[in-house]
């Protein structure tokens, strides 16, 4: 899954795809580099980010998804709002990626169920504005697994047929929490198909002597290889080419 943030303020690619034309060109590039899905988002979720009005989010994502779908590119929409999920699927998106796992908008799960598309439920403990105050765990792996299992159950109860789980690397988590979760992929895998979004995140910068986001792609690719070897469903990454190669290497080794 390639990341296409149509936002002015995302931590890694904010402001790079400000026009629809630039976003479309980048989406095609991600597809050509090997992305099976291009994940289009119109609201930054970096720590401290505040919300954007729904009409702004819609105006950012809908034309890009419509354009990419018309060009034959499979898109997902990265949103916590049911109205945006609905408009995105009507424009051609084939999956809804919700970093709140349905907790931000009480109508999300019902809308996704009625749309009949697969749904990514990410582990989330509250909005980006103050989420890091909720990075408090006695046992991060056990608590993330339990909270994610509850979301999977809510999705099933709402009638969503296909749910992918994501531990929410960097969301209400310290670097230590992120590493503990990455060391526990087999346990997370037991919850269902697994998506990981660790690309270029701050804990990799901390590991690599404060390296800037664009210098964290090799470390991201290493995590892709580990995730693939553990049987993950997917990874959400900025640099698709490295991760696509890593997946091919693991696929070949696994026969
Ligand atoms: N991370 C970000 C945004 N969306 N979606 C999922 N499923 N998992 C993630 O880890 C995730 C996400 C934040 O990263 P970005 O600012 O680079 O998009």
PDB file of C-alpha atoms and ligand atoms in Angstrom:
ATOM      1  CA  UNK A   1       0.000   0.000   0.000  1.00  0.00           C
ATOM      2  CA  UNK A   2       1.569   3.281  -1.147  1.00  0.00           C
ATOM      3  CA  UNK A   3       0.957   6.467   0.835  1.00  0.00           C
ATOM      4  CA  UNK A   4      -0.576   9.407  -0.984  1.00  0.00           C
ATOM      5  CA  UNK A   5      -1.318  12.212   1.470  1.00  0.00           C
ATOM      6  CA  UNK A   6      -3.142  15.124  -0.159  1.00  0.00           C
ATOM      7  CA  UNK A   7      -2.454  17.314   2.851  1.00  0.00           C
ATOM      8  CA  UNK A   8      -0.326  20.384   3.529  1.00  0.00           C
ATOM      9  CA  UNK A   9       0.974  19.060   6.867  1.00  0.00           C
ATOM     10  CA  UNK A  10       1.662  15.295   6.941  1.00  0.00           C
ATOM     11  CA  UNK A  11       5.011  14.630   8.607  1.00  0.00           C
ATOM     12  CA  UNK A  12       6.768  13.086   5.626  1.00  0.00           C
ATOM     13  CA  UNK A  13       5.035  14.062   2.390  1.00  0.00           C
ATOM     14  CA  UNK A  14       2.894  17.025   3.504  1.00  0.00           C
ATOM     15  CA  UNK A  15       2.457  19.665   0.784  1.00  0.00           C
ATOM     16  CA  UNK A  16       4.107  17.560  -1.932  1.00  0.00           C
ATOM     17  CA  UNK A  17       0.911  16.682  -3.778  1.00  0.00           C
ATOM     18  CA  UNK A  18      -1.059  19.877  -3.371  1.00  0.00           C
ATOM     19  CA  UNK A  19      -2.830  19.872  -6.745  1.00  0.00           C
ATOM     20  CA  UNK A  20      -4.991  17.087  -8.163  1.00  0.00           C
ATOM     21  CA  UNK A  21      -2.596  16.750 -11.112  1.00  0.00           C
ATOM     22  CA  UNK A  22       0.434  16.316  -8.832  1.00  0.00           C
ATOM     23  CA  UNK A  23      -1.430  13.808  -6.679  1.00  0.00           C
ATOM     24  CA  UNK A  24      -2.565  11.807  -9.719  1.00  0.00           C
ATOM     25  CA  UNK A  25       0.949  11.720 -11.135  1.00  0.00           C
ATOM     26  CA  UNK A  26       2.322  10.517  -7.808  1.00  0.00           C
ATOM     27  CA  UNK A  27      -0.395   7.866  -7.465  1.00  0.00           C
ATOM     28  CA  UNK A  28       0.479   6.477 -10.894  1.00  0.00           C
ATOM     29  CA  UNK A  29       4.139   6.446  -9.893  1.00  0.00           C
ATOM     30  CA  UNK A  30       3.320   4.452  -6.741  1.00  0.00           C
ATOM     31  CA  UNK A  31       1.361   1.945  -8.806  1.00  0.00           C
ATOM     32  CA  UNK A  32       4.214   1.637 -11.311  1.00  0.00           C
ATOM     33  CA  UNK A  33       6.645   1.018  -8.434  1.00  0.00           C
ATOM     34  CA  UNK A  34       4.573  -1.964  -7.362  1.00  0.00           C
ATOM     35  CA  UNK A  35       1.834  -0.711  -5.038  1.00  0.00           C
ATOM     36  CA  UNK A  36      -1.247  -2.955  -5.083  1.00  0.00           C
ATOM     37  CA  UNK A  37      -3.194  -0.139  -3.422  1.00  0.00           C
ATOM     38  CA  UNK A  38      -2.703   3.627  -3.274  1.00  0.00           C
ATOM     39  CA  UNK A  39      -3.932   4.947   0.085  1.00  0.00           C
ATOM     40  CA  UNK A  40      -5.350   8.440  -0.398  1.00  0.00           C
ATOM     41  CA  UNK A  41      -5.704  10.630   2.694  1.00  0.00           C
ATOM     42  CA  UNK A  42      -6.913  14.192   3.103  1.00  0.00           C
ATOM     43  CA  UNK A  43      -6.385  14.730   6.818  1.00  0.00           C
ATOM     44  CA  UNK A  44      -3.041  14.526   8.585  1.00  0.00           C
ATOM     45  CA  UNK A  45      -2.902  12.207  11.593  1.00  0.00           C
ATOM     46  CA  UNK A  46       0.587  13.166  12.803  1.00  0.00           C
ATOM     47  CA  UNK A  47       0.843  13.740  16.562  1.00  0.00           C
ATOM     48  CA  UNK A  48      -0.540  17.185  17.430  1.00  0.00           C
ATOM     49  CA  UNK A  49      -2.465  17.614  14.154  1.00  0.00           C
ATOM     50  CA  UNK A  50      -5.887  19.264  14.398  1.00  0.00           C
ATOM     51  CA  UNK A  51      -8.952  18.264  12.369  1.00  0.00           C
ATOM     52  CA  UNK A  52      -9.814  19.648   8.944  1.00  0.00           C
ATOM     53  CA  UNK A  53     -13.437  20.435   8.017  1.00  0.00           C
ATOM     54  CA  UNK A  54     -15.205  17.582   6.221  1.00  0.00           C
ATOM     55  CA  UNK A  55     -15.722  19.590   3.015  1.00  0.00           C
ATOM     56  CA  UNK A  56     -11.988  20.250   2.820  1.00  0.00           C
ATOM     57  CA  UNK A  57     -11.204  16.555   3.312  1.00  0.00           C
ATOM     58  CA  UNK A  58     -13.755  15.616   0.622  1.00  0.00           C
ATOM     59  CA  UNK A  59     -12.393  18.163  -1.847  1.00  0.00           C
ATOM     60  CA  UNK A  60      -8.876  16.772  -1.336  1.00  0.00           C
ATOM     61  CA  UNK A  61      -9.545  13.046  -1.723  1.00  0.00           C
ATOM     62  CA  UNK A  62     -12.544  12.577  -4.034  1.00  0.00           C
ATOM     63  CA  UNK A  63     -11.056  14.012  -7.270  1.00  0.00           C
ATOM     64  CA  UNK A  64      -7.798  12.132  -6.722  1.00  0.00           C
ATOM     65  CA  UNK A  65      -9.533   8.799  -6.102  1.00  0.00           C
ATOM     66  CA  UNK A  66     -11.846   9.332  -9.088  1.00  0.00           C
ATOM     67  CA  UNK A  67      -8.875  10.142 -11.323  1.00  0.00           C
ATOM     68  CA  UNK A  68      -6.777   7.203 -10.145  1.00  0.00           C
ATOM     69  CA  UNK A  69      -9.699   4.775 -10.380  1.00  0.00           C
ATOM     70  CA  UNK A  70     -10.356   5.974 -13.944  1.00  0.00           C
ATOM     71  CA  UNK A  71      -6.718   5.200 -14.719  1.00  0.00           C
ATOM     72  CA  UNK A  72      -7.147   1.672 -13.333  1.00  0.00           C
ATOM     73  CA  UNK A  73      -5.309   2.259 -10.046  1.00  0.00           C
ATOM     74  CA  UNK A  74      -6.780   0.481  -7.010  1.00  0.00           C
ATOM     75  CA  UNK A  75      -7.248   3.014  -4.214  1.00  0.00           C
ATOM     76  CA  UNK A  76      -8.095   2.951  -0.543  1.00  0.00           C
ATOM     77  CA  UNK A  77      -9.263   5.985   1.389  1.00  0.00           C
ATOM     78  CA  UNK A  78      -7.551   6.936   4.652  1.00  0.00           C
ATOM     79  CA  UNK A  79     -10.313   8.576   6.677  1.00  0.00           C
ATOM     80  CA  UNK A  80     -12.079   8.437  10.028  1.00  0.00           C
ATOM     81  CA  UNK A  81     -15.304   9.938   8.634  1.00  0.00           C
ATOM     82  CA  UNK A  82     -18.178   7.824   7.280  1.00  0.00           C
ATOM     83  CA  UNK A  83     -19.266  10.548   4.856  1.00  0.00           C
ATOM     84  CA  UNK A  84     -15.773  10.665   3.334  1.00  0.00           C
ATOM     85  CA  UNK A  85     -15.614   6.850   3.170  1.00  0.00           C
ATOM     86  CA  UNK A  86     -18.949   6.818   1.338  1.00  0.00           C
ATOM     87  CA  UNK A  87     -17.954   9.498  -1.189  1.00  0.00           C
ATOM     88  CA  UNK A  88     -14.579   7.845  -1.730  1.00  0.00           C
ATOM     89  CA  UNK A  89     -16.081   4.430  -2.459  1.00  0.00           C
ATOM     90  CA  UNK A  90     -18.620   6.043  -4.786  1.00  0.00           C
ATOM     91  CA  UNK A  91     -15.634   7.654  -6.555  1.00  0.00           C
ATOM     92  CA  UNK A  92     -13.963   4.240  -6.948  1.00  0.00           C
ATOM     93  CA  UNK A  93     -12.074   3.403  -3.734  1.00  0.00           C
ATOM     94  CA  UNK A  94     -12.037  -0.335  -3.001  1.00  0.00           C
ATOM     95  CA  UNK A  95     -11.127  -0.297   0.709  1.00  0.00           C
ATOM     96  CA  UNK A  96     -11.647   1.980   3.718  1.00  0.00           C
ATOM     97  CA  UNK A  97      -8.618   2.556   5.971  1.00  0.00           C
ATOM     98  CA  UNK A  98      -9.763   4.025   9.285  1.00  0.00           C
ATOM     99  CA  UNK A  99      -7.026   4.905  11.801  1.00  0.00           C
ATOM    100  CA  UNK A 100      -9.696   5.094  14.515  1.00  0.00           C
ATOM    101  CA  UNK A 101     -11.110   1.604  13.930  1.00  0.00           C
ATOM    102  CA  UNK A 102     -14.600   3.081  13.920  1.00  0.00           C
ATOM    103  CA  UNK A 103     -14.209   4.972  17.193  1.00  0.00           C
ATOM    104  CA  UNK A 104     -14.067   8.491  15.729  1.00  0.00           C
ATOM    105  CA  UNK A 105     -17.390   8.323  13.899  1.00  0.00           C
ATOM    106  CA  UNK A 106     -20.201   6.154  15.295  1.00  0.00           C
ATOM    107  CA  UNK A 107     -21.728   5.749  11.835  1.00  0.00           C
ATOM    108  CA  UNK A 108     -18.541   4.461  10.167  1.00  0.00           C
ATOM    109  CA  UNK A 109     -18.961   0.701  10.669  1.00  0.00           C
ATOM    110  CA  UNK A 110     -22.569   0.670   9.452  1.00  0.00           C
ATOM    111  CA  UNK A 111     -21.681   2.672   6.352  1.00  0.00           C
ATOM    112  CA  UNK A 112     -18.734   0.414   5.516  1.00  0.00           C
ATOM    113  CA  UNK A 113     -20.924  -2.672   6.008  1.00  0.00           C
ATOM    114  CA  UNK A 114     -23.493  -1.288   3.583  1.00  0.00           C
ATOM    115  CA  UNK A 115     -20.764  -0.451   1.048  1.00  0.00           C
ATOM    116  CA  UNK A 116     -19.477  -4.039   1.190  1.00  0.00           C
ATOM    117  CA  UNK A 117     -15.790  -3.099   0.949  1.00  0.00           C
ATOM    118  CA  UNK A 118     -12.919  -4.427   3.121  1.00  0.00           C
ATOM    119  CA  UNK A 119     -12.052  -2.303   6.145  1.00  0.00           C
ATOM    120  CA  UNK A 120      -8.793  -1.602   7.981  1.00  0.00           C
ATOM    121  CA  UNK A 121      -9.383  -1.219  11.720  1.00  0.00           C
ATOM    122  CA  UNK A 122      -6.341   0.419  13.303  1.00  0.00           C
ATOM    123  CA  UNK A 123      -5.606   0.536  17.029  1.00  0.00           C
ATOM    124  CA  UNK A 124      -6.428   4.048  18.252  1.00  0.00           C
ATOM    125  CA  UNK A 125      -6.865   5.685  21.616  1.00  0.00           C
ATOM    126  CA  UNK A 126      -8.070   9.135  20.648  1.00  0.00           C
ATOM    127  CA  UNK A 127      -7.490  11.993  18.259  1.00  0.00           C
ATOM    128  CA  UNK A 128      -4.054  13.037  17.067  1.00  0.00           C
ATOM    129  CA  UNK A 129      -4.223  16.340  18.959  1.00  0.00           C
ATOM    130  CA  UNK A 130      -3.441  14.667  22.296  1.00  0.00           C
ATOM    131  CA  UNK A 131      -3.014  10.952  21.592  1.00  0.00           C
ATOM    132  CA  UNK A 132       0.479  10.732  23.059  1.00  0.00           C
ATOM    133  CA  UNK A 133      -0.974  11.399  26.537  1.00  0.00           C
ATOM    134  CA  UNK A 134      -2.696   8.006  26.124  1.00  0.00           C
ATOM    135  CA  UNK A 135       0.553   6.105  25.480  1.00  0.00           C
ATOM    136  CA  UNK A 136       0.241   4.397  28.876  1.00  0.00           C
ATOM    137  CA  UNK A 137       0.270   0.577  29.031  1.00  0.00           C
ATOM    138  CA  UNK A 138       1.129  -2.107  31.583  1.00  0.00           C
ATOM    139  CA  UNK A 139       1.528  -4.634  28.761  1.00  0.00           C
ATOM    140  CA  UNK A 140       1.349  -2.922  25.386  1.00  0.00           C
ATOM    141  CA  UNK A 141       1.037  -6.123  23.337  1.00  0.00           C
ATOM    142  CA  UNK A 142      -1.744  -7.594  25.463  1.00  0.00           C
ATOM    143  CA  UNK A 143      -3.666  -4.309  25.627  1.00  0.00           C
ATOM    144  CA  UNK A 144      -3.361  -3.513  21.909  1.00  0.00           C
ATOM    145  CA  UNK A 145      -4.448  -7.076  21.062  1.00  0.00           C
ATOM    146  CA  UNK A 146      -7.441  -6.861  23.411  1.00  0.00           C
ATOM    147  CA  UNK A 147      -8.505  -3.421  22.163  1.00  0.00           C
ATOM    148  CA  UNK A 148      -8.101  -4.490  18.521  1.00  0.00           C
ATOM    149  CA  UNK A 149     -10.049  -7.701  19.122  1.00  0.00           C
ATOM    150  CA  UNK A 150     -12.903  -5.561  20.470  1.00  0.00           C
ATOM    151  CA  UNK A 151     -12.861  -3.505  17.276  1.00  0.00           C
ATOM    152  CA  UNK A 152     -12.897  -6.650  15.126  1.00  0.00           C
ATOM    153  CA  UNK A 153     -15.915  -7.834  17.072  1.00  0.00           C
ATOM    154  CA  UNK A 154     -17.655  -4.472  16.579  1.00  0.00           C
ATOM    155  CA  UNK A 155     -16.931  -4.682  12.836  1.00  0.00           C
ATOM    156  CA  UNK A 156     -18.405  -8.185  12.624  1.00  0.00           C
ATOM    157  CA  UNK A 157     -21.444  -7.134  14.637  1.00  0.00           C
ATOM    158  CA  UNK A 158     -21.978  -4.245  12.190  1.00  0.00           C
ATOM    159  CA  UNK A 159     -21.850  -6.687   9.273  1.00  0.00           C
ATOM    160  CA  UNK A 160     -18.420  -5.952   7.780  1.00  0.00           C
ATOM    161  CA  UNK A 161     -17.304  -9.123   6.022  1.00  0.00           C
ATOM    162  CA  UNK A 162     -13.598  -8.407   5.579  1.00  0.00           C
ATOM    163  CA  UNK A 163     -11.568  -6.762   8.386  1.00  0.00           C
ATOM    164  CA  UNK A 164      -7.823  -6.110   8.341  1.00  0.00           C
ATOM    165  CA  UNK A 165      -6.174  -5.188  11.655  1.00  0.00           C
ATOM    166  CA  UNK A 166      -3.364  -2.698  12.226  1.00  0.00           C
ATOM    167  CA  UNK A 167      -1.584  -2.086  15.567  1.00  0.00           C
ATOM    168  CA  UNK A 168      -1.290   1.654  14.869  1.00  0.00           C
ATOM    169  CA  UNK A 169       2.460   2.122  15.081  1.00  0.00           C
ATOM    170  CA  UNK A 170       3.118   5.623  16.507  1.00  0.00           C
ATOM    171  CA  UNK A 171      -0.501   6.231  17.522  1.00  0.00           C
ATOM    172  CA  UNK A 172      -0.624   6.664  21.316  1.00  0.00           C
ATOM    173  CA  UNK A 173       2.649   4.708  21.466  1.00  0.00           C
ATOM    174  CA  UNK A 174       6.204   5.524  22.467  1.00  0.00           C
ATOM    175  CA  UNK A 175       9.168   4.147  20.529  1.00  0.00           C
ATOM    176  CA  UNK A 176       9.442   1.346  23.109  1.00  0.00           C
ATOM    177  CA  UNK A 177       5.784   0.457  22.564  1.00  0.00           C
ATOM    178  CA  UNK A 178       6.294   0.378  18.788  1.00  0.00           C
ATOM    179  CA  UNK A 179       9.280  -1.976  19.084  1.00  0.00           C
ATOM    180  CA  UNK A 180       7.413  -4.248  21.483  1.00  0.00           C
ATOM    181  CA  UNK A 181       4.534  -4.520  18.994  1.00  0.00           C
ATOM    182  CA  UNK A 182       6.878  -5.169  16.073  1.00  0.00           C
ATOM    183  CA  UNK A 183       8.460  -7.967  18.098  1.00  0.00           C
ATOM    184  CA  UNK A 184       5.000  -9.497  18.568  1.00  0.00           C
ATOM    185  CA  UNK A 185       3.790  -9.811  14.980  1.00  0.00           C
ATOM    186  CA  UNK A 186       2.821 -13.501  15.356  1.00  0.00           C
ATOM    187  CA  UNK A 187       0.427 -12.547  18.185  1.00  0.00           C
ATOM    188  CA  UNK A 188      -1.028  -9.663  16.187  1.00  0.00           C
ATOM    189  CA  UNK A 189      -1.429 -11.990  13.193  1.00  0.00           C
ATOM    190  CA  UNK A 190      -3.796 -14.150  15.235  1.00  0.00           C
ATOM    191  CA  UNK A 191      -6.327 -11.294  15.197  1.00  0.00           C
ATOM    192  CA  UNK A 192      -6.751 -11.406  11.423  1.00  0.00           C
ATOM    193  CA  UNK A 193      -5.065 -10.160   8.240  1.00  0.00           C
ATOM    194  CA  UNK A 194      -2.403  -7.693   9.412  1.00  0.00           C
ATOM    195  CA  UNK A 195      -1.432  -4.288   8.015  1.00  0.00           C
ATOM    196  CA  UNK A 196       1.612  -2.405   9.336  1.00  0.00           C
ATOM    197  CA  UNK A 197       2.255   1.310   8.970  1.00  0.00           C
ATOM    198  CA  UNK A 198       5.727   2.024  10.284  1.00  0.00           C
ATOM    199  CA  UNK A 199       7.059   3.851   7.221  1.00  0.00           C
ATOM    200  CA  UNK A 200       9.458   6.701   8.060  1.00  0.00           C
ATOM    201  CA  UNK A 201       7.950   7.141  11.525  1.00  0.00           C
ATOM    202  CA  UNK A 202       9.750   8.961  14.329  1.00  0.00           C
ATOM    203  CA  UNK A 203      10.879   5.830  16.195  1.00  0.00           C
ATOM    204  CA  UNK A 204      12.984   4.942  13.132  1.00  0.00           C
ATOM    205  CA  UNK A 205      14.479   8.439  13.157  1.00  0.00           C
ATOM    206  CA  UNK A 206      15.375   7.933  16.825  1.00  0.00           C
ATOM    207  CA  UNK A 207      17.012   4.575  16.013  1.00  0.00           C
ATOM    208  CA  UNK A 208      19.010   6.155  13.181  1.00  0.00           C
ATOM    209  CA  UNK A 209      20.606   9.046  15.071  1.00  0.00           C
ATOM    210  CA  UNK A 210      17.821  11.573  14.391  1.00  0.00           C
ATOM    211  CA  UNK A 211      17.737  10.999  10.652  1.00  0.00           C
ATOM    212  CA  UNK A 212      15.089  12.947   8.714  1.00  0.00           C
ATOM    213  CA  UNK A 213      11.982  11.097   7.381  1.00  0.00           C
ATOM    214  CA  UNK A 214      13.276  10.642   3.810  1.00  0.00           C
ATOM    215  CA  UNK A 215      16.397   8.893   5.182  1.00  0.00           C
ATOM    216  CA  UNK A 216      14.355   6.217   6.941  1.00  0.00           C
ATOM    217  CA  UNK A 217      13.341   4.190   3.872  1.00  0.00           C
ATOM    218  CA  UNK A 218      15.968   1.459   4.180  1.00  0.00           C
ATOM    219  CA  UNK A 219      14.887   0.797   7.775  1.00  0.00           C
ATOM    220  CA  UNK A 220      11.270   0.786   6.586  1.00  0.00           C
ATOM    221  CA  UNK A 221      12.153  -1.776   3.916  1.00  0.00           C
ATOM    222  CA  UNK A 222      13.798  -3.965   6.579  1.00  0.00           C
ATOM    223  CA  UNK A 223      10.544  -3.904   8.549  1.00  0.00           C
ATOM    224  CA  UNK A 224       8.608  -4.782   5.383  1.00  0.00           C
ATOM    225  CA  UNK A 225      10.755  -7.880   4.935  1.00  0.00           C
ATOM    226  CA  UNK A 226      10.129  -8.910   8.550  1.00  0.00           C
ATOM    227  CA  UNK A 227       6.388  -8.242   8.240  1.00  0.00           C
ATOM    228  CA  UNK A 228       6.197 -10.227   5.008  1.00  0.00           C
ATOM    229  CA  UNK A 229       8.090 -13.117   6.601  1.00  0.00           C
ATOM    230  CA  UNK A 230       5.515 -13.125   9.416  1.00  0.00           C
ATOM    231  CA  UNK A 231       2.708 -13.351   6.869  1.00  0.00           C
ATOM    232  CA  UNK A 232       1.385  -9.789   7.092  1.00  0.00           C
ATOM    233  CA  UNK A 233      -1.410  -8.867   4.660  1.00  0.00           C
ATOM    234  CA  UNK A 234       0.286  -5.601   3.787  1.00  0.00           C
ATOM    235  CA  UNK A 235       2.496  -2.667   4.662  1.00  0.00           C
ATOM    236  CA  UNK A 236       1.660   1.018   4.226  1.00  0.00           C
ATOM    237  CA  UNK A 237       4.799   2.724   2.927  1.00  0.00           C
ATOM    238  CA  UNK A 238       6.048   5.906   1.279  1.00  0.00           C
ATOM    239  CA  UNK A 239       8.867   4.300  -0.735  1.00  0.00           C
ATOM    240  CA  UNK A 240       7.048   1.536  -2.564  1.00  0.00           C
ATOM    241  CA  UNK A 241       9.907   0.258  -4.711  1.00  0.00           C
ATOM    242  CA  UNK A 242      12.056  -0.982  -1.824  1.00  0.00           C
ATOM    243  CA  UNK A 243       9.150  -2.657  -0.049  1.00  0.00           C
ATOM    244  CA  UNK A 244       7.822  -4.226  -3.262  1.00  0.00           C
ATOM    245  CA  UNK A 245      11.258  -5.792  -3.831  1.00  0.00           C
ATOM    246  CA  UNK A 246      11.402  -7.002  -0.220  1.00  0.00           C
ATOM    247  CA  UNK A 247       7.996  -8.668  -0.604  1.00  0.00           C
ATOM    248  CA  UNK A 248       9.160 -10.412  -3.767  1.00  0.00           C
ATOM    249  CA  UNK A 249      12.269 -11.724  -2.002  1.00  0.00           C
ATOM    250  CA  UNK A 250      10.191 -13.125   0.854  1.00  0.00           C
ATOM    251  CA  UNK A 251       7.604 -14.603  -1.514  1.00  0.00           C
ATOM    252  CA  UNK A 252      10.369 -16.379  -3.412  1.00  0.00           C
ATOM    253  CA  UNK A 253      11.931 -17.758  -0.230  1.00  0.00           C
ATOM    254  CA  UNK A 254       8.566 -18.992   0.962  1.00  0.00           C
ATOM    255  CA  UNK A 255       7.975 -20.663  -2.365  1.00  0.00           C
TER     256      UNK A 255
HETATM  257  N1  LIG B   1      -0.289   5.917   9.728  1.00  0.00           N
HETATM  258  C1  LIG B   1      -0.578   7.130   9.253  1.00  0.00           C
HETATM  259  C2  LIG B   1      -1.737   7.366   8.497  1.00  0.00           C
HETATM  260  N2  LIG B   1      -2.575   6.365   8.202  1.00  0.00           N
HETATM  261  N3  LIG B   1      -3.160   4.093   8.357  1.00  0.00           N
HETATM  262  C3  LIG B   1      -2.908   2.868   8.835  1.00  0.00           C
HETATM  263  N4  LIG B   1      -3.744   1.862   8.564  1.00  0.00           N
HETATM  264  N5  LIG B   1      -1.798   2.593   9.589  1.00  0.00           N
HETATM  265  C4  LIG B   1      -0.895   3.557   9.914  1.00  0.00           C
HETATM  266  O1  LIG B   1       0.079   3.255  10.618  1.00  0.00           O
HETATM  267  C5  LIG B   1      -1.143   4.881   9.442  1.00  0.00           C
HETATM  268  C6  LIG B   1      -2.303   5.109   8.659  1.00  0.00           C
HETATM  269  C7  LIG B   1       0.348   8.262   9.556  1.00  0.00           C
HETATM  270  O2  LIG B   1       1.429   8.284   8.665  1.00  0.00           O
HETATM  271  P1  LIG B   1       1.508   9.327   7.420  1.00  0.00           P
HETATM  272  O3  LIG B   1       1.435  10.709   8.018  1.00  0.00           O
HETATM  273  O4  LIG B   1       2.799   9.030   6.778  1.00  0.00           O
HETATM  274  O5  LIG B   1       0.350   9.081   6.499  1.00  0.00           O
END
